[in-house]
Short mmCIF file of C-alpha atoms and ligand atoms in Angstrom, two decimals:
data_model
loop_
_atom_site.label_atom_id
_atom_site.label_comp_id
_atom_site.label_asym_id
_atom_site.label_seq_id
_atom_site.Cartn_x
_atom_site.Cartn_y
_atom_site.Cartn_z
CA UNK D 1 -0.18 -14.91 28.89
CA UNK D 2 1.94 -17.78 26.78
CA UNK D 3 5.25 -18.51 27.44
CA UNK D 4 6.92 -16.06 25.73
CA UNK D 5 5.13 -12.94 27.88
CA UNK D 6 3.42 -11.72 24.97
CA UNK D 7 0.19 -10.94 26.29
CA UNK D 8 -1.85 -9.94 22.43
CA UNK D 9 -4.62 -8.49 23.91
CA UNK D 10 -2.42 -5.64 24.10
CA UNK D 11 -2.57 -3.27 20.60
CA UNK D 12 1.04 -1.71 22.00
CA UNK D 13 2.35 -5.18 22.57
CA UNK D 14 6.38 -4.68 22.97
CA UNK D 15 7.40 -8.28 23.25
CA UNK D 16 10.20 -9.05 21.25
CA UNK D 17 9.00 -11.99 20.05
CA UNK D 18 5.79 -10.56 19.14
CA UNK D 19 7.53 -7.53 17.16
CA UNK D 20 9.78 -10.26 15.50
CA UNK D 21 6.61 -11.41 14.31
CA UNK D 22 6.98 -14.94 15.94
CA UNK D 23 3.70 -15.43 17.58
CA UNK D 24 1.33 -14.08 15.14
CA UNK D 25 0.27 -11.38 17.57
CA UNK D 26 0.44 -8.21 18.57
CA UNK D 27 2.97 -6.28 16.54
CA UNK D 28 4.88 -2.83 17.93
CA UNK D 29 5.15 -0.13 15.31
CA UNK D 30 8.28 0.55 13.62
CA UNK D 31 7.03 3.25 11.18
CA UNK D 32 8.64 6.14 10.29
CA UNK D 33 8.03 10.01 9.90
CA UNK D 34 8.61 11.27 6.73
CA UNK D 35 10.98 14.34 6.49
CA UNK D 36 8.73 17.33 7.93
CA UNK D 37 9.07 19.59 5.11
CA UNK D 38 6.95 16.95 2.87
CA UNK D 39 3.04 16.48 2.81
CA UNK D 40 2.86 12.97 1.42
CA UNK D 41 -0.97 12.03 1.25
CA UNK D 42 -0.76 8.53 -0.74
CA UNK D 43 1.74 5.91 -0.81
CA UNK D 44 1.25 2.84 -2.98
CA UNK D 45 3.97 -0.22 -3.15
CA UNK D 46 4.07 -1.93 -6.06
CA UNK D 47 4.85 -5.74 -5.40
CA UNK D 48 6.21 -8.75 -7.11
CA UNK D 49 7.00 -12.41 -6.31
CA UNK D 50 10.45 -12.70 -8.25
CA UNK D 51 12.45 -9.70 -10.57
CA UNK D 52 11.56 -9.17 -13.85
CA UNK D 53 8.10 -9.32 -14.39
CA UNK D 54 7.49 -5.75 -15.20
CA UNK D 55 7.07 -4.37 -11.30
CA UNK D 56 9.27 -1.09 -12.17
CA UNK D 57 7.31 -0.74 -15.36
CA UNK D 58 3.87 -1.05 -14.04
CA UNK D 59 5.37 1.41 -11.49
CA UNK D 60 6.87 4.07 -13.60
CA UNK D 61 3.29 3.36 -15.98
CA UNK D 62 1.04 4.17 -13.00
CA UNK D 63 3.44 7.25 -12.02
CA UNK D 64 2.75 8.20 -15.42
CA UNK D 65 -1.21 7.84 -16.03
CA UNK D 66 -2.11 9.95 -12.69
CA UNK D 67 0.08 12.69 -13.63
CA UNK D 68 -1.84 12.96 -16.77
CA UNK D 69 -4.61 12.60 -14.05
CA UNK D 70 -2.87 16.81 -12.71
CA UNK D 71 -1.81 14.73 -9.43
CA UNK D 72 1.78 15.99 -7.69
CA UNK D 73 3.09 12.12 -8.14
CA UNK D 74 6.73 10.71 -6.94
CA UNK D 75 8.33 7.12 -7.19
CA UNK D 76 10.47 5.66 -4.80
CA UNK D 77 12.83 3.30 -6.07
CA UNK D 78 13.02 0.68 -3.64
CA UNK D 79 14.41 -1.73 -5.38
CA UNK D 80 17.57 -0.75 -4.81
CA UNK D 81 19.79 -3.58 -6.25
CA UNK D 82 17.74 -3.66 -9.92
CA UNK D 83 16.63 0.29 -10.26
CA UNK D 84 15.19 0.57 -13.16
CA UNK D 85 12.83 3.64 -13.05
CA UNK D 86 15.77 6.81 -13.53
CA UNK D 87 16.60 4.61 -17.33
CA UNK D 88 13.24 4.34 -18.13
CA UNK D 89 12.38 8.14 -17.54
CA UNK D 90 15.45 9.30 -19.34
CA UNK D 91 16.67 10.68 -15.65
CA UNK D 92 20.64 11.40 -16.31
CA UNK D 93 21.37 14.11 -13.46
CA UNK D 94 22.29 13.05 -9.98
CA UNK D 95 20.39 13.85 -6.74
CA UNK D 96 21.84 17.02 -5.31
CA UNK D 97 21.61 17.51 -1.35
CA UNK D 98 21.63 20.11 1.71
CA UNK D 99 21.85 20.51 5.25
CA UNK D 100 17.76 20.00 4.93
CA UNK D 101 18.15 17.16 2.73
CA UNK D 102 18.29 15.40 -0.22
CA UNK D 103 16.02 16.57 -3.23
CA UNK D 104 14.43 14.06 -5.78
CA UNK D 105 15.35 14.71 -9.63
CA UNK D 106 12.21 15.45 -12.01
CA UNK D 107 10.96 13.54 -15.07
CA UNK D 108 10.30 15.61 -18.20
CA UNK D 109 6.66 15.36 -17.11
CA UNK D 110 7.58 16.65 -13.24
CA UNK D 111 7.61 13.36 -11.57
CA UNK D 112 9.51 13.10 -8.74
CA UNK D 113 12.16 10.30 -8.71
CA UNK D 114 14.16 9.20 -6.08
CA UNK D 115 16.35 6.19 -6.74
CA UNK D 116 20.19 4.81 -5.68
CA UNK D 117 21.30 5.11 -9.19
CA UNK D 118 20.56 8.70 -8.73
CA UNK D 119 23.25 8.45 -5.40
CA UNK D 120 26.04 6.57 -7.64
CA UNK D 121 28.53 7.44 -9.58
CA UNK D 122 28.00 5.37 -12.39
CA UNK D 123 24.52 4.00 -13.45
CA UNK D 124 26.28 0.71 -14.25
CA UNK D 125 27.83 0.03 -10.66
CA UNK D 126 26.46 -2.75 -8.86
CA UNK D 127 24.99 -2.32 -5.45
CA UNK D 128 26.12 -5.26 -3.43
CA UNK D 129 24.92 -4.41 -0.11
CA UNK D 130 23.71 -6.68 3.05
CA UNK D 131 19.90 -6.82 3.65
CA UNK D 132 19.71 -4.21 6.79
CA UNK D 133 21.98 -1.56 4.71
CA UNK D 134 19.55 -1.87 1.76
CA UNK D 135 16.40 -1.35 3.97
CA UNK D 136 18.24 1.81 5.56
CA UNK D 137 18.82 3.38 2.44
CA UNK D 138 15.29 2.81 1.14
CA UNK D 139 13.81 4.46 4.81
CA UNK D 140 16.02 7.74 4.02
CA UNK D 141 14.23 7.79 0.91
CA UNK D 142 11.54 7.92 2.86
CA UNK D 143 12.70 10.09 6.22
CA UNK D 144 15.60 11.90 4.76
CA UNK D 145 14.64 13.00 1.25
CA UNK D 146 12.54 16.48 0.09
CA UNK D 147 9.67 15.42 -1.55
CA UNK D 148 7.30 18.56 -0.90
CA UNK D 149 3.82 17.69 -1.92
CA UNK D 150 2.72 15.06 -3.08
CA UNK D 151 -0.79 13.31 -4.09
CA UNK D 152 0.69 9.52 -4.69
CA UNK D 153 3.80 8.13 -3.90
CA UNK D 154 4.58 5.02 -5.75
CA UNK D 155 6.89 2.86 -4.31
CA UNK D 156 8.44 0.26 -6.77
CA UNK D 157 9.55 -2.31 -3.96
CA UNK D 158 12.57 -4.59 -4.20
CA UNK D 159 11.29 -8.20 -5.51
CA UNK D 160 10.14 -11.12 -3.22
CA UNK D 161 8.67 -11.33 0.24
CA UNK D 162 11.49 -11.24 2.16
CA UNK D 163 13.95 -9.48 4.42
CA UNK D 164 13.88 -5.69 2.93
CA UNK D 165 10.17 -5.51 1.39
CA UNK D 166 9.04 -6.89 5.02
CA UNK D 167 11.41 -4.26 6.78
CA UNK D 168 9.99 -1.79 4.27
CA UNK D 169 6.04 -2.70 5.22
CA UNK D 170 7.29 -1.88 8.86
CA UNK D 171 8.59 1.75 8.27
CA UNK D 172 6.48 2.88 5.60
CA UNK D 173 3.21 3.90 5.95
CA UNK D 174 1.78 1.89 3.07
CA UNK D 175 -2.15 3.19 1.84
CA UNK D 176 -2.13 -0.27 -0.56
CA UNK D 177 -0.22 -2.32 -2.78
CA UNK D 178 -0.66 -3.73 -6.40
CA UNK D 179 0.78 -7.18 -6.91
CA UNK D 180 2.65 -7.35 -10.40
CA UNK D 181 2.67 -10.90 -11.62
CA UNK D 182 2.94 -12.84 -15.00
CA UNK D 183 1.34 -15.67 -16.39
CA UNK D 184 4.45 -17.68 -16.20
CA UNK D 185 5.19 -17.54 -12.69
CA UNK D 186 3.92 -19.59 -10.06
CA UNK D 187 1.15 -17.43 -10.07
CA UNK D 188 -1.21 -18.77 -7.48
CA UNK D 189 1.70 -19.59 -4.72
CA UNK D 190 3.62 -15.80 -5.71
CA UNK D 191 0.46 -13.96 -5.21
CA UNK D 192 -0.80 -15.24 -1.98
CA UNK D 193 2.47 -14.79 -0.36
CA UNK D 194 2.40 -11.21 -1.59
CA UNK D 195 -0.84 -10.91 -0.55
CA UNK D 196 -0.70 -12.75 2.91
CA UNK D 197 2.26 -10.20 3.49
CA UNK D 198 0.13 -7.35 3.33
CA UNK D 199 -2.43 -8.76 5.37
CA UNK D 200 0.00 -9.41 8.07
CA UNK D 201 1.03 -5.77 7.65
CA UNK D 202 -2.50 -4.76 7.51
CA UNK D 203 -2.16 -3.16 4.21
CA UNK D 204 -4.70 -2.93 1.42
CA UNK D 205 -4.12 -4.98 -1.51
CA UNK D 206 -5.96 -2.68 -4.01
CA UNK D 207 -5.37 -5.47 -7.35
CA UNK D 208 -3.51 -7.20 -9.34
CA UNK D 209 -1.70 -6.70 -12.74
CA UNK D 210 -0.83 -9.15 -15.24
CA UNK D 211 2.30 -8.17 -17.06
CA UNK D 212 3.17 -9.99 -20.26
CA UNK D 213 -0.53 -11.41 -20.76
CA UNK D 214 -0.75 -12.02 -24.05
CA UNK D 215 1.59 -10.50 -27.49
CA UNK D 216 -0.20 -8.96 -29.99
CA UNK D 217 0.69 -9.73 -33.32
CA UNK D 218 1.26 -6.55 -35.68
CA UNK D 219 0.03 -8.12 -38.93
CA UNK D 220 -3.28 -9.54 -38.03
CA UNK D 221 -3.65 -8.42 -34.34
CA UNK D 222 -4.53 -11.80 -32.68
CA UNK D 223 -3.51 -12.36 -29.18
CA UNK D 224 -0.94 -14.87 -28.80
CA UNK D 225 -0.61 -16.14 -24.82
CA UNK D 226 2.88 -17.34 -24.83
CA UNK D 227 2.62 -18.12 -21.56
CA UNK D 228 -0.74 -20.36 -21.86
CA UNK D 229 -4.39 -19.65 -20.25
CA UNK D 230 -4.22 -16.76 -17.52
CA UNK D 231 -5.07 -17.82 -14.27
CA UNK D 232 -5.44 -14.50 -12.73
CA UNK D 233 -9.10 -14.56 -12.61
CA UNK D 234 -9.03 -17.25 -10.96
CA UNK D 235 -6.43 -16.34 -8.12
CA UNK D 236 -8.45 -13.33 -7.79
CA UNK D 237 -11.55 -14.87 -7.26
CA UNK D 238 -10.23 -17.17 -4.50
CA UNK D 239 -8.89 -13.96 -2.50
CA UNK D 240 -11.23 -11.88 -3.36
CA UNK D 241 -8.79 -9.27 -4.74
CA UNK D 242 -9.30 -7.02 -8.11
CA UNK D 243 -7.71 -7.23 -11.54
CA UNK D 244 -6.46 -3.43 -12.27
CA UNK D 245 -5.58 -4.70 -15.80
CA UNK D 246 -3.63 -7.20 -17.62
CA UNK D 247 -0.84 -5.17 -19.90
CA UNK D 248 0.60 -7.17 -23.07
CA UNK D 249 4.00 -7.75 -24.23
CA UNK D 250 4.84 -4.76 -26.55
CA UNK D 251 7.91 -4.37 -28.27
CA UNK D 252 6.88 -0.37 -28.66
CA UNK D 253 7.20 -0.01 -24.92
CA UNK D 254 10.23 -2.05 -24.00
CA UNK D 255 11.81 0.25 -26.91
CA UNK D 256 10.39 3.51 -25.11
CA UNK D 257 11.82 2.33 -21.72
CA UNK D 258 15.17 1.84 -23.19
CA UNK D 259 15.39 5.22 -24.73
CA UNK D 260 13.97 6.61 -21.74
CA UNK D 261 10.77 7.73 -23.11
CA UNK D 262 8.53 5.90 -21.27
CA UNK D 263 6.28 9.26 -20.65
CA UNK D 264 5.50 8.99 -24.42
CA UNK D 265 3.42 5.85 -23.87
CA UNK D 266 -0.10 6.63 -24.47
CA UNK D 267 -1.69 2.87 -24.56
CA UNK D 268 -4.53 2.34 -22.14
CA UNK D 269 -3.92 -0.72 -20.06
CA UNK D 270 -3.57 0.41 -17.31
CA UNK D 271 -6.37 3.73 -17.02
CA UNK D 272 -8.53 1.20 -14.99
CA UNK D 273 -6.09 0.84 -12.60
CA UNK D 274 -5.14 4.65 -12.23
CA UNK D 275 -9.18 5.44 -12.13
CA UNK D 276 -9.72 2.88 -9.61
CA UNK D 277 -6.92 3.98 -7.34
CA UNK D 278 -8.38 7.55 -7.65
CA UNK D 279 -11.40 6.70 -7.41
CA UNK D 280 -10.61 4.39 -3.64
CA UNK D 281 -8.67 7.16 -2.33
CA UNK D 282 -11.37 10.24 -3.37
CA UNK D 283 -13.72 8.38 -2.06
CA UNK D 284 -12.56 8.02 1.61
CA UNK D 285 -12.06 11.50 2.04
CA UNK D 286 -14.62 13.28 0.68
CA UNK D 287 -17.14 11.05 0.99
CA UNK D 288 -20.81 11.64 3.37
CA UNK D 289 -20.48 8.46 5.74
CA UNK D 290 -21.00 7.22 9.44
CA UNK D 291 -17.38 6.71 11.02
CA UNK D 292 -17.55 4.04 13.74
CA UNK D 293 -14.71 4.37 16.15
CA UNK D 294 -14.07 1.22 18.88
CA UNK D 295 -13.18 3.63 22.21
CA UNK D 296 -13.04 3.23 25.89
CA UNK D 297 -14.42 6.83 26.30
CA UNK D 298 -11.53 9.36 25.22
CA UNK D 299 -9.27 6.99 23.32
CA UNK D 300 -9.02 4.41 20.46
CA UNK D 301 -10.28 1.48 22.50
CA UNK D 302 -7.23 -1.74 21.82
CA UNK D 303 -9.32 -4.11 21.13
CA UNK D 304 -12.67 -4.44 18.63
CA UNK D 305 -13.99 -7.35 20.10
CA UNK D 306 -14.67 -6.58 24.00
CA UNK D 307 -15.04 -2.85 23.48
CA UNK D 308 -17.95 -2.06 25.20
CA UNK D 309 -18.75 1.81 23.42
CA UNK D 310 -18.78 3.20 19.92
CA UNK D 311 -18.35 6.59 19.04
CA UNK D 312 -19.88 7.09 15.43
CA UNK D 313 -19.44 10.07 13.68
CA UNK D 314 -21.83 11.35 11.06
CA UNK D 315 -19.70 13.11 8.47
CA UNK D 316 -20.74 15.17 5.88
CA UNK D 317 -18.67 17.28 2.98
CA UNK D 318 -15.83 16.29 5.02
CA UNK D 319 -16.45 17.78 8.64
CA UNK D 320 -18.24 16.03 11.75
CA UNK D 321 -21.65 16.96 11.54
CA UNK D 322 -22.67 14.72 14.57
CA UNK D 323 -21.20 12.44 17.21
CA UNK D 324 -22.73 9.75 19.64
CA UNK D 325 -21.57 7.20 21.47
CA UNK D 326 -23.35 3.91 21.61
CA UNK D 327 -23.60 1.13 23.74
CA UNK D 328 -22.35 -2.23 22.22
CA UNK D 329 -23.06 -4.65 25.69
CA UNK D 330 -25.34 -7.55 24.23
CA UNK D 331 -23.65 -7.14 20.51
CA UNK D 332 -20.00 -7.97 20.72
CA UNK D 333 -17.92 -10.03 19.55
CA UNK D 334 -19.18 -12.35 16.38
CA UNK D 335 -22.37 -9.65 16.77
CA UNK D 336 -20.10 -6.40 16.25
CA UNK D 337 -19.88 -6.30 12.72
CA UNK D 338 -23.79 -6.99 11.55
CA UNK D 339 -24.63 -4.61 14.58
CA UNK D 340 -22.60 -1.93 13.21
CA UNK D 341 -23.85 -2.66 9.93
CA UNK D 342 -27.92 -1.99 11.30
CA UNK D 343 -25.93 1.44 12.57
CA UNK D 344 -25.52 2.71 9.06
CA UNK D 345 -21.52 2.77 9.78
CA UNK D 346 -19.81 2.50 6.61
CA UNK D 347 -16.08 2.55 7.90
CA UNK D 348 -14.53 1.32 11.12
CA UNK D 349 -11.34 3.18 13.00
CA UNK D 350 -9.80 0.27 15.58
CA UNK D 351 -7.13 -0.95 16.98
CA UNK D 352 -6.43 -4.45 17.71
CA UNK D 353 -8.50 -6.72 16.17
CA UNK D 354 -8.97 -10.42 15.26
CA UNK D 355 -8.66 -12.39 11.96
CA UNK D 356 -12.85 -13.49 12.07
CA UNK D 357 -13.17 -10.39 13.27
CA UNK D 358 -11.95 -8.65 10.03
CA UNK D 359 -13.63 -10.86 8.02
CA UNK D 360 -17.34 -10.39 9.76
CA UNK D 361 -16.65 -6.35 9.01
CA UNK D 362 -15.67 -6.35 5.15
CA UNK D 363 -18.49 -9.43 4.75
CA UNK D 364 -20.57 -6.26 5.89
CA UNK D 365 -19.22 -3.94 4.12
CA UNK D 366 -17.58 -2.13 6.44
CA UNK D 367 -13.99 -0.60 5.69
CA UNK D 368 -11.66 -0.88 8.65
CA UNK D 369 -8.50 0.90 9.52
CA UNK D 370 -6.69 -1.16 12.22
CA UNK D 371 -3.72 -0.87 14.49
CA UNK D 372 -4.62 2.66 15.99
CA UNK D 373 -4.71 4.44 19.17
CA UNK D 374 -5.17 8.20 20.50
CA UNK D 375 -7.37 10.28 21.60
CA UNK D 376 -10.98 9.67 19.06
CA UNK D 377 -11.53 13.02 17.67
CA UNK D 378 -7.82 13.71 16.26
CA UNK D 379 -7.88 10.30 14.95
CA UNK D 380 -11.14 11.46 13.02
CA UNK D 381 -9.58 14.92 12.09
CA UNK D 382 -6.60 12.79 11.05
CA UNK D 383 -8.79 10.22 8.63
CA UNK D 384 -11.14 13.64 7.28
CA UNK D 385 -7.77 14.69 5.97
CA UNK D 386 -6.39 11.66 4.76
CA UNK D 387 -3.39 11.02 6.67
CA UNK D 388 -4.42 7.95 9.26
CA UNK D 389 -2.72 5.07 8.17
CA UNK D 390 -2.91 1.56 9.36
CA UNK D 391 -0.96 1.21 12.11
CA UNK D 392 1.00 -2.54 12.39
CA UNK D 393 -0.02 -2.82 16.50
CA UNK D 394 -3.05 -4.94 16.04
CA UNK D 395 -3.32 -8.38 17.37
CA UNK D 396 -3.68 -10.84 14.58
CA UNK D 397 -3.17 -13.76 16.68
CA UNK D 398 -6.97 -15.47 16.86
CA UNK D 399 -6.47 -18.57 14.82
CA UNK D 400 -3.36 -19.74 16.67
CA UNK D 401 -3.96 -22.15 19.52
CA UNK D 402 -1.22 -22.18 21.91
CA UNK D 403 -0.92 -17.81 22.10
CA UNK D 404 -3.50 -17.54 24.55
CA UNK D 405 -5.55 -13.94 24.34
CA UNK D 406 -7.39 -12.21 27.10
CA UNK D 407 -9.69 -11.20 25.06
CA UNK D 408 -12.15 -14.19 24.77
CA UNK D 409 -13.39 -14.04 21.45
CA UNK D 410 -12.24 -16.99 19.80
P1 ADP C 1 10.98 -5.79 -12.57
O1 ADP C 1 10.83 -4.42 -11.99
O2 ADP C 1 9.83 -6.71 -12.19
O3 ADP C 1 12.30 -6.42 -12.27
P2 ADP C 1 11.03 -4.43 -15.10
O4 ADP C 1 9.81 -3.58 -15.03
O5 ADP C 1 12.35 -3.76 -14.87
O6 ADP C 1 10.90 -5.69 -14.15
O7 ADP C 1 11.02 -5.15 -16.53
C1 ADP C 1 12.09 -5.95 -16.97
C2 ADP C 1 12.33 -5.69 -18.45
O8 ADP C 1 11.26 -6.19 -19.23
C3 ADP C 1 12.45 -4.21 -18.80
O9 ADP C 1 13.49 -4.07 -19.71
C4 ADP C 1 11.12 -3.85 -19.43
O10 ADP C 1 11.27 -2.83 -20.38
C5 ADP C 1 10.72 -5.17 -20.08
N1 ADP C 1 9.27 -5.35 -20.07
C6 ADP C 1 8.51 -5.57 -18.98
N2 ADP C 1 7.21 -5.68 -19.31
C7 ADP C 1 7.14 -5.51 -20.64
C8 ADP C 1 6.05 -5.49 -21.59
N3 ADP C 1 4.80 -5.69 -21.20
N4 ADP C 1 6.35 -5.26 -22.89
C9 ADP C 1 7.62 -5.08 -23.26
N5 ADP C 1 8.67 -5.08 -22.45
C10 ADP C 1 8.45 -5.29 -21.14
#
């Protein structure tokens, strides 16, 4: 136990220095339920370092590509002191509200939009509001507002790694981000806090995007990079994170956005991006696989390292086909992952789990959902249908030396 009595061997850890984030460990959850008349399978925040490199657009462009796609899509416009996306789709009309809630207006192509700009009375009015009142207003986007059905929810998320888009990670269940960056930003330094965010959180980073790449000239079509040599291969290399596409400056598109015609944009930068996402999210739920899941017996077991049993699940066309429970005495620890590996498992359900620990798993390919707890088979039910999310109560604290963890595996 370290001074502070935050004992991280604990996946339900209620310190409140530990759910202030100050010793890198165990983390309480601070999510929220969406409002119970919606069905909300994906949500996807869309990140930046700094305004202004094209996060809303890359939004409102991915919005756009997987409704072409026949998905039920929505954006949430967190980004509550620059909204952009209501201008870009052409979105005049004000939200309108009952004693259920508030409903989101619809784009000419039946996206869902929620956004303040839809809550003000003029477009034009600043928002000058005080960190906590922003994050409020972008949960009852989340908790308070009708969004029925929906395959992906985008969320364009206010700029920066601060205050609101960390308060935001906490009560939103986030399925991944994409990192929106240009080639003139710090690229390497804005990325990796975007991306070490997310890790903290326990959220996917599914890619990156460059905005503003390269400008095409109209007469002879050569690429002109304004901004010098990209580096994003690079920074993706080192973090081992995807490109989803790099989009270039076009004077077409910044024209569509301002006459709120963005849904008239047919280029294709960006159909990688949509296909992968599709493809990431199809894949987990429909997909024949062996489901490992860390348990003491009954329940999610809180912590991957020391867990003694297994339960893997053999699912096929989406149901449990077979279950077993195996012994893991002789294999924990730095042995888990490559053990589970020789199992066949494909996809590990945990709950608190080290920083090696992750590391040794996706070095085996093994996909991990973290931070959970409950009873094993509704867990599994939950994941078969797509709704588990990553749950922020795992202990990240094995690389700090002071925190001391019961769990030994250091
Ligand atoms: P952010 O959400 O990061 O603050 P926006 O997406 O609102 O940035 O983009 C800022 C402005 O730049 C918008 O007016 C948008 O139309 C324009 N813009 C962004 N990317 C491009 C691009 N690739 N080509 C043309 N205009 C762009």
């Amino acid at each position: 136990m370290s001074d502070d009595g935050c004992n991280c061997g604990s996946s339900q850890c209620g310190s409140d220095s530990c759910s202030s984030g100050g010793c890198g460990g165990a983390q309480q959850s601070f999510l929220e339920n969406t409002h119970e008349l919606n069905s909300i399978k994906r949500v996807i925040g869309i990140v930046s370092g700094k305004g202004g490199v094209g996060k809303s657009l890359v939004t409102s462009m991915l919005a756009v590509n997987m409704r072409r796609k026949g998905y039920n899509v929505g954006i949430l416009d967190a980004d509550i002191t620059g909204p952009s996306i209501p201008k870009v789709f052409g979105i005049t009309k004000k939200a309108e509200g009952n004693e259920f809630g508030i409903y989101p207006q619809i784009t000419h192509n039946d996206i869902k939009v929620m956004s303040v700009n839809l809550l003000l009375d003029k477009d034009d009015s600043p928002v000058i509001w005080r960190g906590p009142i922003i994050a409020g207003t972008v949960k009852q986007f989340w908790t308070d507002v009708i969004w029925g059905d929906v395959d992906y929810l985008f969320l364009d998320m206010p700029p920066g790694t601060g205050d609101v888009p960390l308060t935001i990670f906490q009560s939103i269940p986030l399925d991944g981000i994409v990192i929106v960056t240009s080639p003139q930003d710090l690229v390497s330094l804005i990325v990796k806090k975007a991306y070490n965010m997310a890790e903290l959180m326990n959220v996917p980073v599914l890619g990156i995007v460059e905005n503003m790449s390269y400008l095409k000239c109209p007469d002879c079509g050569t690429e002109i990079k304004l901004f010098g040599e990209s580096k994003i291969e690079s920074i993706s290399e080192k973090l081992g994170i995807k490109v989803l596409g790099k989009l270039p400056i076009d004077p077409s598109l910044a024209e569509l956005c301002d006459k709120g015609e963005i849904e008239k944009y047919n280029a294709d930068y960006l159909d990688y991006a949509a296909q992968y996402i599709e493809e990431k999210f199809a894949e987990r739920s429909n997909k024949n696989m062996i489901l490992a899941v860390a348990t003491d017996g009954l329940n999610v077991s809180e912590h991957f390292g020391k867990c003694e049993t297994f339960t893997l699940f053999e699912i096929v066309d989406s149901e449990v086909k077979s279950k077993k429970t195996i012994s893991t005495i002789g294999n924990q620890h730095g042995n888990l992952p490559p053990f589970l590996k020789t199992q066949g498992v494909q996809t590990a359900i945990l709950g608190g789990i080290g920083g090696g620990a992750k590391q040794g798993l996706l070095e085996n390919g093994i996909e991990y959902i973290a931070g959970i707890s409950g009873n094993i088979d509704e867990v599994v039910a939950q994941y078969i249908k797509g709704t588990l999310k990553p749950g922020a109560g795992e202990c990240s604290g094995h690389d700090h030396g002071e925190h001391s963890c019961s769990c030994g595996n250091h």
